[in-house]
PDB file of C-alpha atoms (C1' of nucleotides) in Angstrom:
ATOM      1  CA  UNK A 270      -6.599  90.924  78.234  1.00 93.00           C
ATOM      2  CA  UNK A 271      -4.404  89.899  81.399  1.00 95.00           C
ATOM      3  CA  UNK A 272      -1.033  91.013  81.914  1.00 97.00           C
ATOM      4  CA  UNK A 273       1.720  91.231  84.059  1.00 97.00           C
ATOM      5  CA  UNK A 274       2.090  94.835  84.287  1.00 97.00           C
ATOM      6  CA  UNK A 275       2.217  95.392  88.387  1.00 96.00           C
ATOM      7  CA  UNK A 276       4.668  92.165  88.848  1.00 96.00           C
ATOM      8  CA  UNK A 277       7.325  93.200  86.021  1.00 97.00           C
ATOM      9  CA  UNK A 278       6.720  96.773  87.752  1.00 97.00           C
ATOM     10  CA  UNK A 279       7.380  95.071  90.803  1.00 95.00           C
ATOM     11  CA  UNK A 280      10.222  93.541  89.764  1.00 95.00           C
ATOM     12  CA  UNK A 281      12.100  96.613  88.688  1.00 95.00           C
ATOM     13  CA  UNK A 282      11.023  98.492  92.212  1.00 95.00           C
ATOM     14  CA  UNK A 283       8.985 101.441  90.075  1.00 96.00           C
ATOM     15  CA  UNK A 284       6.390 103.298  91.564  1.00 96.00           C
ATOM     16  CA  UNK A 285       3.002 103.699  88.615  1.00 97.00           C
ATOM     17  CA  UNK A 286       4.305 107.376  89.089  1.00 96.00           C
ATOM     18  CA  UNK A 287       8.068 106.299  87.569  1.00 96.00           C
ATOM     19  CA  UNK A 288       6.767 103.678  84.769  1.00 97.00           C
ATOM     20  CA  UNK A 289       4.394 106.265  83.841  1.00 97.00           C
ATOM     21  CA  UNK A 290       7.092 108.997  82.898  1.00 95.00           C
ATOM     22  CA  UNK A 291       9.377 106.489  81.560  1.00 96.00           C
ATOM     23  CA  UNK A 292       6.262 105.722  79.163  1.00 97.00           C
ATOM     24  CA  UNK A 293       5.293 109.593  78.994  1.00 96.00           C
ATOM     25  CA  UNK A 294       1.894 108.546  79.733  1.00 97.00           C
ATOM     26  CA  UNK A 295      -0.224 109.686  82.380  1.00 97.00           C
ATOM     27  CA  UNK A 296      -0.606 107.595  86.057  1.00 97.00           C
ATOM     28  CA  UNK A 297      -4.177 106.851  85.483  1.00 97.00           C
ATOM     29  CA  UNK A 298      -3.045 104.854  82.584  1.00 97.00           C
ATOM     30  CA  UNK A 299      -1.037 102.760  84.555  1.00 98.00           C
ATOM     31  CA  UNK A 300      -3.582 102.291  86.917  1.00 97.00           C
ATOM     32  CA  UNK A 301      -6.061 101.161  84.731  1.00 97.00           C
ATOM     33  CA  UNK A 302      -4.233  98.939  82.411  1.00 97.00           C
ATOM     34  CA  UNK A 303      -3.012  96.932  85.762  1.00 97.00           C
ATOM     35  CA  UNK A 304      -6.077  97.193  87.071  1.00 96.00           C
ATOM     36  CA  UNK A 305      -7.038  95.561  83.303  1.00 95.00           C
ATOM     37  CA  UNK A 306      -9.792  98.157  83.045  1.00 95.00           C
ATOM     38  CA  UNK A 307      -8.376  98.190  79.503  1.00 94.00           C
ATOM     39  CA  UNK A 308      -6.256  97.161  76.513  1.00 95.00           C
ATOM     40  CA  UNK A 309      -2.954  99.310  76.170  1.00 97.00           C
ATOM     41  CA  UNK A 310      -2.251 100.500  71.939  1.00 97.00           C
ATOM     42  CA  UNK A 311       0.163  98.549  70.557  1.00 97.00           C
ATOM     43  CA  UNK A 312       3.165 101.502  70.799  1.00 97.00           C
ATOM     44  CA  UNK A 313       2.632 101.367  74.691  1.00 97.00           C
ATOM     45  CA  UNK A 314       2.849  97.499  74.605  1.00 98.00           C
ATOM     46  CA  UNK A 315       6.001  97.918  72.897  1.00 98.00           C
ATOM     47  CA  UNK A 316       7.519 100.607  74.835  1.00 97.00           C
ATOM     48  CA  UNK A 317       6.496  97.976  77.958  1.00 98.00           C
ATOM     49  CA  UNK A 318       8.350  95.320  76.560  1.00 97.00           C
ATOM     50  CA  UNK A 319      11.445  97.799  76.175  1.00 96.00           C
ATOM     51  CA  UNK A 320      11.124  98.752  79.459  1.00 97.00           C
ATOM     52  CA  UNK A 321      10.677  95.008  80.935  1.00 97.00           C
ATOM     53  CA  UNK A 322      13.417  94.042  78.568  1.00 96.00           C
ATOM     54  CA  UNK A 323      11.399  91.095  77.504  1.00 96.00           C
ATOM     55  CA  UNK A 324       8.767  90.392  74.377  1.00 97.00           C
ATOM     56  CA  UNK A 325       5.044  91.836  74.228  1.00 98.00           C
ATOM     57  CA  UNK A 326       4.189  88.024  74.776  1.00 97.00           C
ATOM     58  CA  UNK A 327       6.010  87.870  78.051  1.00 97.00           C
ATOM     59  CA  UNK A 328       3.694  90.658  79.163  1.00 97.00           C
ATOM     60  CA  UNK A 329       0.100  90.262  77.341  1.00 97.00           C
ATOM     61  CA  UNK A 330      -1.540  87.356  77.613  1.00 96.00           C
ATOM     62  CA  UNK A 331      -4.405  86.434  74.534  1.00 94.00           C
ATOM     63  CA  UNK A 332      -6.729  84.472  75.456  1.00 84.00           C
ATOM     64  CA  UNK A 333      -9.072  85.064  72.625  1.00 76.00           C
ATOM     65  CA  UNK A 334     -11.701  86.759  74.988  1.00 55.00           C
ATOM     66  CA  UNK A 335     -12.234  89.542  72.594  1.00 47.00           C
TER      67      UNK A 335
ATOM     68  CA  UNK B 227       4.946 102.091  62.781  1.00 94.00           C
ATOM     69  CA  UNK B 228       6.064  99.820  59.979  1.00 95.00           C
ATOM     70  CA  UNK B 229       4.741  96.500  59.469  1.00 97.00           C
ATOM     71  CA  UNK B 230       4.609  93.556  57.138  1.00 97.00           C
ATOM     72  CA  UNK B 231       0.951  93.087  56.720  1.00 97.00           C
ATOM     73  CA  UNK B 232       0.789  93.074  52.902  1.00 97.00           C
ATOM     74  CA  UNK B 233       3.684  91.123  52.452  1.00 96.00           C
ATOM     75  CA  UNK B 234       2.845  88.435  54.941  1.00 97.00           C
ATOM     76  CA  UNK B 235      -0.877  88.136  54.007  1.00 97.00           C
ATOM     77  CA  UNK B 236       0.580  88.132  49.757  1.00 95.00           C
ATOM     78  CA  UNK B 237       2.170  84.987  51.083  1.00 95.00           C
ATOM     79  CA  UNK B 238      -0.468  83.406  52.939  1.00 95.00           C
ATOM     80  CA  UNK B 239      -2.668  83.787  49.387  1.00 95.00           C
ATOM     81  CA  UNK B 240      -5.483  85.514  50.923  1.00 96.00           C
ATOM     82  CA  UNK B 241      -6.801  88.803  49.553  1.00 96.00           C
ATOM     83  CA  UNK B 242      -7.364  91.801  51.992  1.00 97.00           C
ATOM     84  CA  UNK B 243     -11.000  90.936  52.352  1.00 96.00           C
ATOM     85  CA  UNK B 244     -10.632  87.616  52.802  1.00 96.00           C
ATOM     86  CA  UNK B 245      -8.040  88.484  55.860  1.00 97.00           C
ATOM     87  CA  UNK B 246     -10.411  91.106  57.335  1.00 97.00           C
ATOM     88  CA  UNK B 247     -12.782  87.931  57.787  1.00 95.00           C
ATOM     89  CA  UNK B 248     -10.624  86.351  59.480  1.00 96.00           C
ATOM     90  CA  UNK B 249      -9.809  88.996  61.717  1.00 97.00           C
ATOM     91  CA  UNK B 250     -13.042  89.799  62.319  1.00 96.00           C
ATOM     92  CA  UNK B 251     -12.537  93.455  60.930  1.00 97.00           C
ATOM     93  CA  UNK B 252     -13.971  95.489  57.880  1.00 97.00           C
ATOM     94  CA  UNK B 253     -11.406  95.536  54.714  1.00 97.00           C
ATOM     95  CA  UNK B 254     -11.186  98.940  55.567  1.00 97.00           C
ATOM     96  CA  UNK B 255      -8.965  98.301  58.946  1.00 98.00           C
ATOM     97  CA  UNK B 256      -6.815  96.220  56.864  1.00 98.00           C
ATOM     98  CA  UNK B 257      -6.378  98.269  54.081  1.00 97.00           C
ATOM     99  CA  UNK B 258      -5.775 101.155  56.022  1.00 97.00           C
ATOM    100  CA  UNK B 259      -3.212  98.980  58.001  1.00 97.00           C
ATOM    101  CA  UNK B 260      -1.243  98.244  55.384  1.00 97.00           C
ATOM    102  CA  UNK B 261      -1.098 101.538  54.477  1.00 96.00           C
ATOM    103  CA  UNK B 262       0.495 102.474  57.936  1.00 95.00           C
ATOM    104  CA  UNK B 263      -2.220 105.414  58.516  1.00 95.00           C
ATOM    105  CA  UNK B 264      -2.844 104.009  62.032  1.00 94.00           C
ATOM    106  CA  UNK B 265      -1.420 101.632  64.408  1.00 95.00           C
ATOM    107  CA  UNK B 266      -3.437  98.170  65.596  1.00 97.00           C
ATOM    108  CA  UNK B 267      -4.678  97.700  68.609  1.00 97.00           C
ATOM    109  CA  UNK B 268      -3.037  94.900  70.419  1.00 97.00           C
ATOM    110  CA  UNK B 269      -5.639  92.650  70.237  1.00 97.00           C
ATOM    111  CA  UNK B 270      -5.320  92.506  66.130  1.00 97.00           C
ATOM    112  CA  UNK B 271      -2.247  92.693  66.382  1.00 98.00           C
ATOM    113  CA  UNK B 272      -2.236  89.440  68.484  1.00 98.00           C
ATOM    114  CA  UNK B 273      -4.947  87.799  66.349  1.00 97.00           C
ATOM    115  CA  UNK B 274      -2.561  88.794  63.187  1.00 98.00           C
ATOM    116  CA  UNK B 275      -0.081  86.791  64.436  1.00 97.00           C
ATOM    117  CA  UNK B 276      -1.765  84.152  65.061  1.00 96.00           C
ATOM    118  CA  UNK B 277      -2.942  83.532  61.863  1.00 97.00           C
ATOM    119  CA  UNK B 278       0.273  84.553  60.709  1.00 97.00           C
ATOM    120  CA  UNK B 279       1.752  82.572  62.695  1.00 96.00           C
ATOM    121  CA  UNK B 280       4.526  84.411  64.243  1.00 96.00           C
ATOM    122  CA  UNK B 281       5.732  87.406  67.028  1.00 97.00           C
ATOM    123  CA  UNK B 282       3.672  90.484  66.732  1.00 98.00           C
ATOM    124  CA  UNK B 283       7.945  91.602  67.124  1.00 97.00           C
ATOM    125  CA  UNK B 284       7.229  89.628  63.323  1.00 97.00           C
ATOM    126  CA  UNK B 285       5.059  91.676  61.977  1.00 97.00           C
ATOM    127  CA  UNK B 286       5.387  95.350  63.398  1.00 97.00           C
ATOM    128  CA  UNK B 287       8.323  97.166  63.838  1.00 96.00           C
ATOM    129  CA  UNK B 288       8.641  99.931  66.352  1.00 94.00           C
ATOM    130  CA  UNK B 289      11.027 102.434  66.098  1.00 85.00           C
ATOM    131  CA  UNK B 290      10.363 104.574  68.498  1.00 76.00           C
ATOM    132  CA  UNK B 291       8.423 106.899  66.095  1.00 55.00           C
ATOM    133  CA  UNK B 292       6.057 108.119  68.460  1.00 48.00           C
TER     134      UNK B 292
ATOM    135  C1'  DA C 171     -17.293  95.908  25.041  1.00 83.72           C
ATOM    136  C1'  DC C 172     -18.403  94.197  29.627  1.00 83.72           C
ATOM    137  C1'  DT C 173     -18.478  92.483  34.302  1.00 83.72           C
ATOM    138  C1'  DT C 174     -15.499  90.725  38.470  1.00 83.72           C
ATOM    139  C1'  DT C 175     -12.352  91.023  41.496  1.00 83.72           C
ATOM    140  C1'  DA C 176      -8.833  92.919  44.187  1.00 83.72           C
ATOM    141  C1'  DA C 177      -7.248  96.981  45.948  1.00 83.72           C
ATOM    142  C1'  DG C 178      -8.380 102.221  46.686  1.00 83.72           C
ATOM    143  C1'  DT C 179     -10.128 106.964  48.443  1.00 83.72           C
ATOM    144  C1'  DA C 180     -13.342 109.964  51.123  1.00 83.72           C
ATOM    145  C1'  DA C 181     -16.248 111.325  54.984  1.00 83.72           C
ATOM    146  C1'  DA C 182     -19.164 111.000  58.993  1.00 83.72           C
ATOM    147  C1'  DG C 183     -19.830 107.982  62.877  1.00 83.72           C
ATOM    148  C1'  DC C 184     -19.409 105.532  67.284  1.00 83.72           C
ATOM    149  C1'  DT C 185     -15.976 103.808  70.859  1.00 83.72           C
ATOM    150  C1'  DA C 186     -11.881 102.556  73.282  1.00 83.72           C
ATOM    151  C1'  DA C 187      -7.852 104.585  74.497  1.00 83.72           C
ATOM    152  C1'  DC C 188      -5.321 107.901  77.197  1.00 83.72           C
ATOM    153  C1'  DT C 189      -5.430 113.019  79.410  1.00 83.72           C
ATOM    154  C1'  DT C 190      -6.573 115.807  82.831  1.00 83.72           C
ATOM    155  C1'  DT C 191      -8.262 117.294  87.917  1.00 83.72           C
ATOM    156  C1'  DA C 192      -9.684 116.722  92.377  1.00 83.72           C
ATOM    157  C1'  DC C 193     -10.531 113.983  95.947  1.00 83.72           C
ATOM    158  C1'  DA C 194      -9.808 109.080  99.045  1.00 83.72           C
ATOM    159  C1'  DT C 195      -7.406 105.661 101.772  1.00 83.72           C
ATOM    160  C1'  DT C 196      -3.714 103.015 103.711  1.00 83.72           C
ATOM    161  C1'  DA C 197       0.993 102.701 104.801  1.00 83.72           C
ATOM    162  C1'  DA C 198       5.550 104.863 107.023  1.00 83.72           C
ATOM    163  C1'  DG C 199       7.853 107.695 108.864  1.00 83.72           C
ATOM    164  C1'  DT C 200       8.873 111.587 112.452  1.00 83.72           C
TER     165       DT C 200
ATOM    166  C1'  DA D  96      -0.996 113.117 116.125  1.00 83.72           C
ATOM    167  C1'  DC D  97       0.761 115.003 111.351  1.00 83.72           C
ATOM    168  C1'  DT D  98       2.699 114.178 106.971  1.00 83.72           C
ATOM    169  C1'  DT D  99       4.683 111.909 102.888  1.00 83.72           C
ATOM    170  C1'  DA D 100       4.284 108.914  99.438  1.00 83.72           C
ATOM    171  C1'  DA D 101       1.893 105.115  97.061  1.00 83.72           C
ATOM    172  C1'  DT D 102      -2.435 103.130  95.829  1.00 83.72           C
ATOM    173  C1'  DG D 103      -7.022 104.180  94.024  1.00 83.72           C
ATOM    174  C1'  DT D 104     -11.959 105.802  92.265  1.00 83.72           C
ATOM    175  C1'  DA D 105     -14.540 108.829  89.423  1.00 83.72           C
ATOM    176  C1'  DA D 106     -15.963 111.835  86.010  1.00 83.72           C
ATOM    177  C1'  DA D 107     -15.630 114.804  81.817  1.00 83.72           C
ATOM    178  C1'  DG D 108     -12.971 115.733  77.650  1.00 83.72           C
ATOM    179  C1'  DT D 109      -9.893 114.561  73.893  1.00 83.72           C
ATOM    180  C1'  DT D 110      -8.011 111.261  70.192  1.00 83.72           C
ATOM    181  C1'  DA D 111      -6.949 107.511  67.490  1.00 83.72           C
ATOM    182  C1'  DG D 112      -8.802 102.773  66.106  1.00 83.72           C
ATOM    183  C1'  DC D 113     -12.433 101.085  63.709  1.00 83.72           C
ATOM    184  C1'  DT D 114     -16.886 100.795  61.382  1.00 83.72           C
ATOM    185  C1'  DT D 115     -19.697 101.888  57.434  1.00 83.72           C
ATOM    186  C1'  DT D 116     -21.276 103.511  53.008  1.00 83.72           C
ATOM    187  C1'  DA D 117     -20.625 105.056  48.702  1.00 83.72           C
ATOM    188  C1'  DC D 118     -18.013 105.984  44.420  1.00 83.72           C
ATOM    189  C1'  DT D 119     -13.031 104.752  41.987  1.00 83.72           C
ATOM    190  C1'  DT D 120      -9.621 102.428  39.393  1.00 83.72           C
ATOM    191  C1'  DA D 121      -6.783  98.666  37.198  1.00 83.72           C
ATOM    192  C1'  DA D 122      -6.286  93.754  35.608  1.00 83.72           C
ATOM    193  C1'  DA D 123      -8.035  89.728  33.629  1.00 83.72           C
ATOM    194  C1'  DG D 124     -12.097  86.828  32.183  1.00 83.72           C
ATOM    195  C1'  DT D 125     -15.296  86.100  28.599  1.00 83.72           C
TER     196       DT D 125
END
DNA sequence: ACTTTAAGTAAAGCTAACTTTACATTAAGT
DNA sequence: ACTTAATGTAAAGTTAGCTTTACTTAAAGT
């Protein structure tokens, strides 16, 4: 699943480390998400939407890929 | 995390079994989700939103609970 | 009474999400 | 040249989402 995390994070001028702290996850998790190595839990998705002040659908692009 | 799956499923007049098939998951998964025993993956959340024709935020209520 | 359908529990197993640690690379500052 | 900050890789470990199988319960139909 594609996502705009890197882009949105840059817009907020946050480092991966800072974003990780806000989300209460490890930096590795941010890296892996941005690199689209795996999909987030729905809880992480909600937290991201909260931080970026938008909808989950604005961050993640679901394309039926499974 | 709270959700309205049972309610929305009833509105669509689907059994747990039928919903499970549409989502390509097991019936156990539907039961566990409706009973709020665990949170879905973001992919399942997207699929549910697709089937119920609404936003993820209309199905799941995020309350900061962790 | 018997059968069927829908919803439920329980428990063992698999896999993907997430953590932790350690090390590498590149760019910028001094 | 050296240091620091930010991003990245790799690999081993834990946990939570999901599967599978087997059995239970309650309601509805015949």
